[in-house]
PDB file of C-alpha atoms in Angstrom:
ATOM      1  CA  ASN A   1      14.904   9.600  -8.704  1.00 74.00           C
ATOM      2  CA  ALA A   2      13.336   6.460 -10.412  1.00 83.00           C
ATOM      3  CA  GLY A   3      12.174   5.740  -7.116  1.00 94.00           C
ATOM      4  CA  VAL A   4      11.083   1.686  -6.529  1.00 96.00           C
ATOM      5  CA  THR A   5      11.217  -0.072  -9.573  1.00 97.00           C
ATOM      6  CA  GLN A   6      10.596  -3.764 -10.292  1.00 97.00           C
ATOM      7  CA  THR A   7      11.761  -6.337 -12.526  1.00 97.00           C
ATOM      8  CA  PRO A   8      10.603  -8.362 -14.091  1.00 97.00           C
ATOM      9  CA  LYS A   9       7.307  -7.349 -14.917  1.00 96.00           C
ATOM     10  CA  PHE A  10       5.627 -10.171 -15.350  1.00 96.00           C
ATOM     11  CA  ARG A  11       6.591 -14.151 -15.030  1.00 96.00           C
ATOM     12  CA  ILE A  12       5.183 -17.397 -15.856  1.00 97.00           C
ATOM     13  CA  LEU A  13       7.180 -20.268 -13.759  1.00 97.00           C
ATOM     14  CA  LYS A  14       5.924 -23.934 -13.390  1.00 97.00           C
ATOM     15  CA  ILE A  15       5.266 -25.734 -10.118  1.00 97.00           C
ATOM     16  CA  GLY A  16       8.507 -26.220  -8.235  1.00 96.00           C
ATOM     17  CA  GLN A  17      10.603 -23.568  -9.685  1.00 97.00           C
ATOM     18  CA  SER A  18      12.220 -20.884  -7.760  1.00 96.00           C
ATOM     19  CA  MET A  19      12.560 -17.022  -8.641  1.00 96.00           C
ATOM     20  CA  THR A  20      13.859 -13.973  -7.217  1.00 97.00           C
ATOM     21  CA  LEU A  21      11.455 -10.507  -7.674  1.00 98.00           C
ATOM     22  CA  GLN A  22      13.585  -8.390  -7.464  1.00 98.00           C
ATOM     23  CA  CYS A  23      13.223  -4.522  -5.813  1.00 98.00           C
ATOM     24  CA  THR A  24      15.146  -1.259  -5.483  1.00 98.00           C
ATOM     25  CA  GLN A  25      14.704   2.478  -4.790  1.00 97.00           C
ATOM     26  CA  ASP A  26      16.976   5.192  -5.058  1.00 96.00           C
ATOM     27  CA  MET A  27      15.194   7.336  -2.284  1.00 93.00           C
ATOM     28  CA  ASN A  28      17.727   6.823   0.613  1.00 92.00           C
ATOM     29  CA  HIS A  29      14.855   4.608   2.802  1.00 91.00           C
ATOM     30  CA  ASN A  30      14.851   2.932   5.420  1.00 89.00           C
ATOM     31  CA  TYR A  31      12.156   1.236   5.530  1.00 90.00           C
ATOM     32  CA  MET A  32      10.970  -1.711   2.551  1.00 92.00           C
ATOM     33  CA  TYR A  33       8.144  -3.997   1.966  1.00 93.00           C
ATOM     34  CA  TRP A  34       6.810  -6.921  -0.270  1.00 96.00           C
ATOM     35  CA  TYR A  35       3.239  -7.052  -0.687  1.00 95.00           C
ATOM     36  CA  ARG A  36       1.063  -9.269  -2.782  1.00 95.00           C
ATOM     37  CA  GLN A  37      -2.366  -8.570  -4.568  1.00 94.00           C
ATOM     38  CA  ASP A  38      -4.724 -10.820  -4.976  1.00 93.00           C
ATOM     39  CA  PRO A  39      -7.512 -10.082  -8.207  1.00 86.00           C
ATOM     40  CA  GLY A  40     -10.103  -8.070  -6.655  1.00 83.00           C
ATOM     41  CA  MET A  41      -8.462  -7.749  -3.127  1.00 87.00           C
ATOM     42  CA  GLY A  42      -6.284  -5.966  -0.879  1.00 87.00           C
ATOM     43  CA  LEU A  43      -2.855  -5.820  -0.419  1.00 90.00           C
ATOM     44  CA  LYS A  44      -1.501  -8.672   2.217  1.00 90.00           C
ATOM     45  CA  LEU A  45       2.274  -7.767   3.797  1.00 90.00           C
ATOM     46  CA  ILE A  46       4.594 -10.456   3.011  1.00 94.00           C
ATOM     47  CA  TYR A  47       7.679  -9.519   4.627  1.00 94.00           C
ATOM     48  CA  TYR A  48       9.327  -5.742   5.598  1.00 92.00           C
ATOM     49  CA  SER A  49      12.788  -4.567   6.547  1.00 92.00           C
ATOM     50  CA  VAL A  50      13.802  -1.622   8.325  1.00 87.00           C
ATOM     51  CA  GLY A  51      16.446  -0.908   8.180  1.00 90.00           C
ATOM     52  CA  ALA A  52      20.055  -3.039   5.929  1.00 93.00           C
ATOM     53  CA  GLY A  53      20.072  -6.248   7.416  1.00 94.00           C
ATOM     54  CA  ILE A  54      17.023  -6.829   9.089  1.00 92.00           C
ATOM     55  CA  THR A  55      13.769  -8.227   8.687  1.00 93.00           C
ATOM     56  CA  ASP A  56      10.498  -9.420   9.920  1.00 91.00           C
ATOM     57  CA  LYS A  57       7.195 -11.374   8.856  1.00 91.00           C
ATOM     58  CA  GLY A  58       4.315  -9.957   7.419  1.00 89.00           C
ATOM     59  CA  GLU A  59       0.886 -11.146   7.864  1.00 87.00           C
ATOM     60  CA  VAL A  60       1.738 -13.960   4.752  1.00 93.00           C
ATOM     61  CA  PRO A  61       5.513 -14.686   4.532  1.00 95.00           C
ATOM     62  CA  ASN A  62       5.574 -18.702   4.237  1.00 95.00           C
ATOM     63  CA  GLY A  63       7.076 -20.043   0.322  1.00 96.00           C
ATOM     64  CA  TYR A  64       8.930 -16.154   0.561  1.00 97.00           C
ATOM     65  CA  ASN A  65      12.304 -15.441   2.332  1.00 97.00           C
ATOM     66  CA  VAL A  66      13.751 -11.562   1.336  1.00 97.00           C
ATOM     67  CA  SER A  67      17.495 -10.438   2.479  1.00 96.00           C
ATOM     68  CA  ARG A  68      18.289  -6.631   3.059  1.00 97.00           C
ATOM     69  CA  SER A  69      22.571  -6.650   2.476  1.00 96.00           C
ATOM     70  CA  THR A  70      22.148  -2.436   1.343  1.00 96.00           C
ATOM     71  CA  THR A  71      19.738  -0.341   1.723  1.00 96.00           C
ATOM     72  CA  GLU A  72      18.329   0.004  -1.932  1.00 97.00           C
ATOM     73  CA  ASP A  73      17.492  -3.269  -2.415  1.00 98.00           C
ATOM     74  CA  PHE A  74      15.311  -5.708  -0.886  1.00 98.00           C
ATOM     75  CA  PRO A  75      15.225  -9.088  -3.312  1.00 98.00           C
ATOM     76  CA  LEU A  76      11.944 -11.124  -2.553  1.00 98.00           C
ATOM     77  CA  ARG A  77      12.932 -14.854  -3.408  1.00 97.00           C
ATOM     78  CA  LEU A  78       9.832 -17.523  -3.950  1.00 96.00           C
ATOM     79  CA  GLU A  79      11.702 -21.501  -3.613  1.00 89.00           C
ATOM     80  CA  LEU A  80       9.245 -23.781  -4.394  1.00 94.00           C
ATOM     81  CA  ALA A  81       6.116 -21.626  -6.957  1.00 95.00           C
ATOM     82  CA  ALA A  82       2.484 -22.973  -6.098  1.00 96.00           C
ATOM     83  CA  PRO A  83      -0.326 -22.314  -7.903  1.00 96.00           C
ATOM     84  CA  SER A  84      -1.061 -20.151  -5.157  1.00 96.00           C
ATOM     85  CA  GLN A  85       1.455 -17.496  -5.304  1.00 97.00           C
ATOM     86  CA  THR A  86       0.104 -16.355  -8.585  1.00 96.00           C
ATOM     87  CA  SER A  87      -0.725 -12.522  -7.700  1.00 97.00           C
ATOM     88  CA  VAL A  88       0.984  -9.412  -7.955  1.00 97.00           C
ATOM     89  CA  TYR A  89       3.578  -8.459  -6.288  1.00 98.00           C
ATOM     90  CA  PHE A  90       4.683  -4.564  -4.997  1.00 97.00           C
ATOM     91  CA  CYS A  91       7.319  -3.754  -3.472  1.00 97.00           C
ATOM     92  CA  ALA A  92       7.235  -0.290  -1.587  1.00 94.00           C
ATOM     93  CA  SER A  93       9.436   1.679   0.345  1.00 92.00           C
ATOM     94  CA  SER A  94       8.971   4.456   2.813  1.00 89.00           C
ATOM     95  CA  TYR A  95      11.609   6.747   5.467  1.00 84.00           C
ATOM     96  CA  THR A  96      11.177   6.485   9.086  1.00 73.00           C
ATOM     97  CA  GLY A  97      11.201  10.436  10.814  1.00 67.00           C
ATOM     98  CA  ASP A  98       8.233  11.948  12.225  1.00 61.00           C
ATOM     99  CA  LYS A  99       4.349  12.531  11.376  1.00 58.00           C
ATOM    100  CA  GLY A 100       3.299   9.720   9.966  1.00 59.00           C
ATOM    101  CA  ASP A 101       6.744   9.429   7.337  1.00 61.00           C
ATOM    102  CA  ALA A 102       6.907   5.410   7.743  1.00 59.00           C
ATOM    103  CA  VAL A 103       3.574   5.067   7.077  1.00 71.00           C
ATOM    104  CA  ARG A 104       3.895   6.758   3.621  1.00 84.00           C
ATOM    105  CA  GLN A 105       4.668   4.454   1.219  1.00 89.00           C
ATOM    106  CA  TYR A 106       6.097   4.840  -2.319  1.00 92.00           C
ATOM    107  CA  PHE A 107       5.086   1.645  -4.354  1.00 95.00           C
ATOM    108  CA  GLY A 108       7.174   0.679  -7.445  1.00 96.00           C
ATOM    109  CA  PRO A 109       5.272  -0.908 -10.457  1.00 95.00           C
ATOM    110  CA  GLY A 110       4.808  -4.459  -9.972  1.00 96.00           C
ATOM    111  CA  THR A 111       5.544  -7.823 -11.167  1.00 97.00           C
ATOM    112  CA  ARG A 112       3.144 -10.274 -12.242  1.00 97.00           C
ATOM    113  CA  LEU A 113       3.960 -13.623 -11.681  1.00 97.00           C
ATOM    114  CA  THR A 114       1.552 -16.798 -13.049  1.00 96.00           C
ATOM    115  CA  VAL A 115       2.487 -20.066 -11.308  1.00 96.00           C
ATOM    116  CA  THR A 116       0.924 -22.922 -13.694  1.00 95.00           C
TER     117      THR A 116
ATOM    118  CA  LEU B   1      -4.088  -3.858  15.372  1.00 53.00           C
ATOM    119  CA  ALA B   2      -5.743  -0.807  13.564  1.00 58.00           C
ATOM    120  CA  LYS B   3      -8.330  -2.558  11.257  1.00 80.00           C
ATOM    121  CA  THR B   4      -9.979  -0.506   9.149  1.00 89.00           C
ATOM    122  CA  THR B   5     -13.901  -0.890   7.236  1.00 92.00           C
ATOM    123  CA  GLN B   6     -14.749   1.130   4.564  1.00 94.00           C
ATOM    124  CA  PRO B   7     -17.464   1.072   2.170  1.00 95.00           C
ATOM    125  CA  ILE B   8     -16.426  -1.823  -0.751  1.00 94.00           C
ATOM    126  CA  SER B   9     -18.302   0.779  -3.516  1.00 96.00           C
ATOM    127  CA  MET B  10     -19.695   4.016  -4.877  1.00 97.00           C
ATOM    128  CA  ASP B  11     -20.775   5.645  -7.571  1.00 97.00           C
ATOM    129  CA  SER B  12     -20.693   9.406  -8.688  1.00 97.00           C
ATOM    130  CA  TYR B  13     -20.905  11.670 -11.194  1.00 97.00           C
ATOM    131  CA  GLU B  14     -18.400  14.056 -12.624  1.00 97.00           C
ATOM    132  CA  GLY B  15     -17.947  17.191 -11.228  1.00 96.00           C
ATOM    133  CA  GLN B  16     -19.918  16.492  -7.805  1.00 97.00           C
ATOM    134  CA  GLU B  17     -17.855  15.955  -4.538  1.00 97.00           C
ATOM    135  CA  VAL B  18     -17.222  12.802  -3.628  1.00 98.00           C
ATOM    136  CA  ASN B  19     -16.727  11.940   0.563  1.00 98.00           C
ATOM    137  CA  ILE B  20     -15.574   8.717   1.290  1.00 97.00           C
ATOM    138  CA  THR B  21     -15.373   7.075   5.047  1.00 96.00           C
ATOM    139  CA  CYS B  22     -13.566   5.207   7.288  1.00 95.00           C
ATOM    140  CA  SER B  23     -13.719   3.709  10.679  1.00 94.00           C
ATOM    141  CA  HIS B  24     -10.759   2.502  12.524  1.00 91.00           C
ATOM    142  CA  ASN B  25     -12.431   2.210  15.789  1.00 91.00           C
ATOM    143  CA  ASN B  26      -9.656   1.225  17.731  1.00 87.00           C
ATOM    144  CA  ILE B  27      -7.041   3.464  16.307  1.00 88.00           C
ATOM    145  CA  ALA B  28      -4.110   3.967  18.814  1.00 85.00           C
ATOM    146  CA  THR B  29      -2.385   7.293  20.234  1.00 86.00           C
ATOM    147  CA  ASN B  30       0.374   7.590  18.203  1.00 82.00           C
ATOM    148  CA  ASP B  31      -1.483   6.032  14.814  1.00 85.00           C
ATOM    149  CA  TYR B  32      -1.525   8.365  11.590  1.00 87.00           C
ATOM    150  CA  ILE B  33      -4.298   7.642   8.747  1.00 90.00           C
ATOM    151  CA  THR B  34      -3.433   7.592   5.570  1.00 91.00           C
ATOM    152  CA  TRP B  35      -5.549   7.873   2.293  1.00 94.00           C
ATOM    153  CA  TYR B  36      -3.859   5.890  -1.395  1.00 95.00           C
ATOM    154  CA  GLN B  37      -5.430   5.760  -4.436  1.00 97.00           C
ATOM    155  CA  GLN B  38      -4.828   2.582  -6.480  1.00 96.00           C
ATOM    156  CA  PHE B  39      -5.305   2.254 -10.388  1.00 95.00           C
ATOM    157  CA  PRO B  40      -5.727  -1.176 -13.028  1.00 90.00           C
ATOM    158  CA  SER B  41      -2.159  -2.877 -13.233  1.00 87.00           C
ATOM    159  CA  GLN B  42      -0.524   0.112 -10.976  1.00 92.00           C
ATOM    160  CA  GLY B  43       0.519   0.180  -7.675  1.00 93.00           C
ATOM    161  CA  PRO B  44      -0.405   2.439  -4.717  1.00 94.00           C
ATOM    162  CA  ARG B  45      -0.629   6.478  -5.136  1.00 95.00           C
ATOM    163  CA  PHE B  46      -0.561   8.829  -1.470  1.00 93.00           C
ATOM    164  CA  ILE B  47      -2.635  11.044  -1.667  1.00 95.00           C
ATOM    165  CA  ILE B  48      -2.849  12.455   2.114  1.00 94.00           C
ATOM    166  CA  GLN B  49      -2.151  11.584   5.156  1.00 91.00           C
ATOM    167  CA  GLY B  50      -3.458  12.742   8.349  1.00 91.00           C
ATOM    168  CA  TYR B  51      -2.775  12.777  12.618  1.00 91.00           C
ATOM    169  CA  LYS B  52      -6.209  14.640  13.405  1.00 90.00           C
ATOM    170  CA  THR B  53      -8.503  18.003  12.163  1.00 90.00           C
ATOM    171  CA  LYS B  54      -8.521  18.460   8.976  1.00 95.00           C
ATOM    172  CA  VAL B  55      -5.916  18.604   6.540  1.00 95.00           C
ATOM    173  CA  THR B  56      -5.716  19.502   2.691  1.00 96.00           C
ATOM    174  CA  ASN B  57      -3.082  19.401  -0.239  1.00 95.00           C
ATOM    175  CA  GLU B  58      -4.007  20.369  -4.076  1.00 94.00           C
ATOM    176  CA  VAL B  59      -6.091  16.584  -4.704  1.00 93.00           C
ATOM    177  CA  ALA B  60      -8.326  16.037  -1.884  1.00 97.00           C
ATOM    178  CA  SER B  61      -9.183  16.845   2.100  1.00 97.00           C
ATOM    179  CA  LEU B  62      -9.064  14.812   5.057  1.00 97.00           C
ATOM    180  CA  PHE B  63     -11.386  15.207   8.011  1.00 97.00           C
ATOM    181  CA  ILE B  64     -10.929  13.539  11.131  1.00 97.00           C
ATOM    182  CA  PRO B  65     -12.641  13.841  14.139  1.00 96.00           C
ATOM    183  CA  ALA B  66     -11.919  14.271  17.757  1.00 96.00           C
ATOM    184  CA  ASP B  67     -12.168  10.842  18.191  1.00 95.00           C
ATOM    185  CA  ARG B  68      -9.722   9.899  15.390  1.00 95.00           C
ATOM    186  CA  LYS B  69     -12.167   6.924  15.332  1.00 94.00           C
ATOM    187  CA  SER B  70     -13.378   7.717  11.836  1.00 95.00           C
ATOM    188  CA  SER B  71     -12.417   9.919   8.589  1.00 96.00           C
ATOM    189  CA  THR B  72     -13.467  11.455   5.459  1.00 97.00           C
ATOM    190  CA  LEU B  73     -11.706  11.669   2.518  1.00 98.00           C
ATOM    191  CA  SER B  74     -13.481  13.883   0.237  1.00 98.00           C
ATOM    192  CA  LEU B  75     -12.313  15.011  -3.494  1.00 97.00           C
ATOM    193  CA  PRO B  76     -13.665  17.803  -4.633  1.00 94.00           C
ATOM    194  CA  ARG B  77     -15.140  17.625  -8.061  1.00 93.00           C
ATOM    195  CA  VAL B  78     -14.117  14.147  -9.171  1.00 97.00           C
ATOM    196  CA  SER B  79     -13.582  13.674 -13.490  1.00 96.00           C
ATOM    197  CA  LEU B  80     -13.497   9.802 -14.892  1.00 97.00           C
ATOM    198  CA  SER B  81      -9.762   9.980 -14.327  1.00 96.00           C
ATOM    199  CA  ASP B  82     -10.551   9.804 -10.656  1.00 97.00           C
ATOM    200  CA  THR B  83     -12.065   6.462 -10.802  1.00 97.00           C
ATOM    201  CA  ALA B  84     -10.037   4.480  -8.628  1.00 97.00           C
ATOM    202  CA  VAL B  85      -9.469   2.238  -5.476  1.00 96.00           C
ATOM    203  CA  TYR B  86      -8.937   3.926  -2.074  1.00 97.00           C
ATOM    204  CA  TYR B  87      -7.633   2.690   0.754  1.00 95.00           C
ATOM    205  CA  CYS B  88      -7.541   3.741   4.027  1.00 92.00           C
ATOM    206  CA  LEU B  89      -4.452   2.913   6.031  1.00 89.00           C
ATOM    207  CA  VAL B  90      -3.875   3.265   9.814  1.00 86.00           C
ATOM    208  CA  GLY B  91      -0.537   2.671  11.244  1.00 80.00           C
ATOM    209  CA  ALA B  92       2.317   4.689  13.671  1.00 71.00           C
ATOM    210  CA  PRO B  93       5.389   5.966  12.264  1.00 58.00           C
ATOM    211  CA  SER B  94       7.768   3.862  14.341  1.00 56.00           C
ATOM    212  CA  GLY B  95       5.350   0.663  15.165  1.00 57.00           C
ATOM    213  CA  SER B  96       5.422  -2.640  13.685  1.00 62.00           C
ATOM    214  CA  ALA B  97       4.943  -2.661   9.961  1.00 62.00           C
ATOM    215  CA  ARG B  98       3.028  -5.192  10.459  1.00 60.00           C
ATOM    216  CA  GLN B  99       0.405  -3.379  11.650  1.00 63.00           C
ATOM    217  CA  LEU B 100       0.393  -1.483   8.058  1.00 69.00           C
ATOM    218  CA  THR B 101      -2.601  -3.413   7.141  1.00 70.00           C
ATOM    219  CA  PHE B 102      -4.714  -2.608   3.648  1.00 77.00           C
ATOM    220  CA  GLY B 103      -8.188  -3.385   3.314  1.00 76.00           C
ATOM    221  CA  SER B 104      -9.990  -4.313   0.626  1.00 80.00           C
ATOM    222  CA  GLY B 105     -10.208  -0.596  -0.446  1.00 92.00           C
ATOM    223  CA  THR B 106     -13.524   1.410  -1.926  1.00 96.00           C
ATOM    224  CA  GLN B 107     -14.100   1.345  -6.040  1.00 96.00           C
ATOM    225  CA  LEU B 108     -14.540   4.846  -6.917  1.00 98.00           C
ATOM    226  CA  THR B 109     -16.317   5.025 -10.319  1.00 98.00           C
ATOM    227  CA  VAL B 110     -17.076   8.154 -11.822  1.00 97.00           C
ATOM    228  CA  LEU B 111     -19.861   8.293 -14.742  1.00 97.00           C
ATOM    229  CA  PRO B 112     -19.988  10.910 -17.206  1.00 94.00           C
TER     230      PRO B 112
END
């Protein structure tokens, strides 16, 4: 299994541009998440999904959109990039089972985004 | 929302045992306690998870007292490669993922 994969690894955007960060998992996990991590800080939840067709906002959803048309894919869309969105973005997935499985998340390698 | 509190940083020497404590005073009945390790420029990696008492795996032990208001991650005989940020996460399997909050973590530096 490749686990959780993210593309691209790096991206530089100009203010006002749009882009989609891709995330794919091959573990058949139903839960998927998007986090952002600013330098020296912890992770903040942007959006999450509990299954195909179901998404919900996290702690910091403004400026982002998501969709979940399949179990495997959970893309994150930035519509009008702003310097405040400069960050490292991590996608994660987990399985809803018993005994805390949903809290055991598997993370991708991250996408480093710079908006100038 | 089970917020967590951890020390910002800790230093240790190679070969020593390191204990990192996390406070989670308002932990809910269904919440599990999960610890992650993160190296620079990488995503967090699962270390260990528990609900109560003690859990041990090949890399760490997790101690949870009866009241579950705190937990201690124990790393035996650390090496330089254990230098990383360690996060404590509290949440329930069927709870809202919005409640899965990562704090600022503990920067562990292992010295030679």
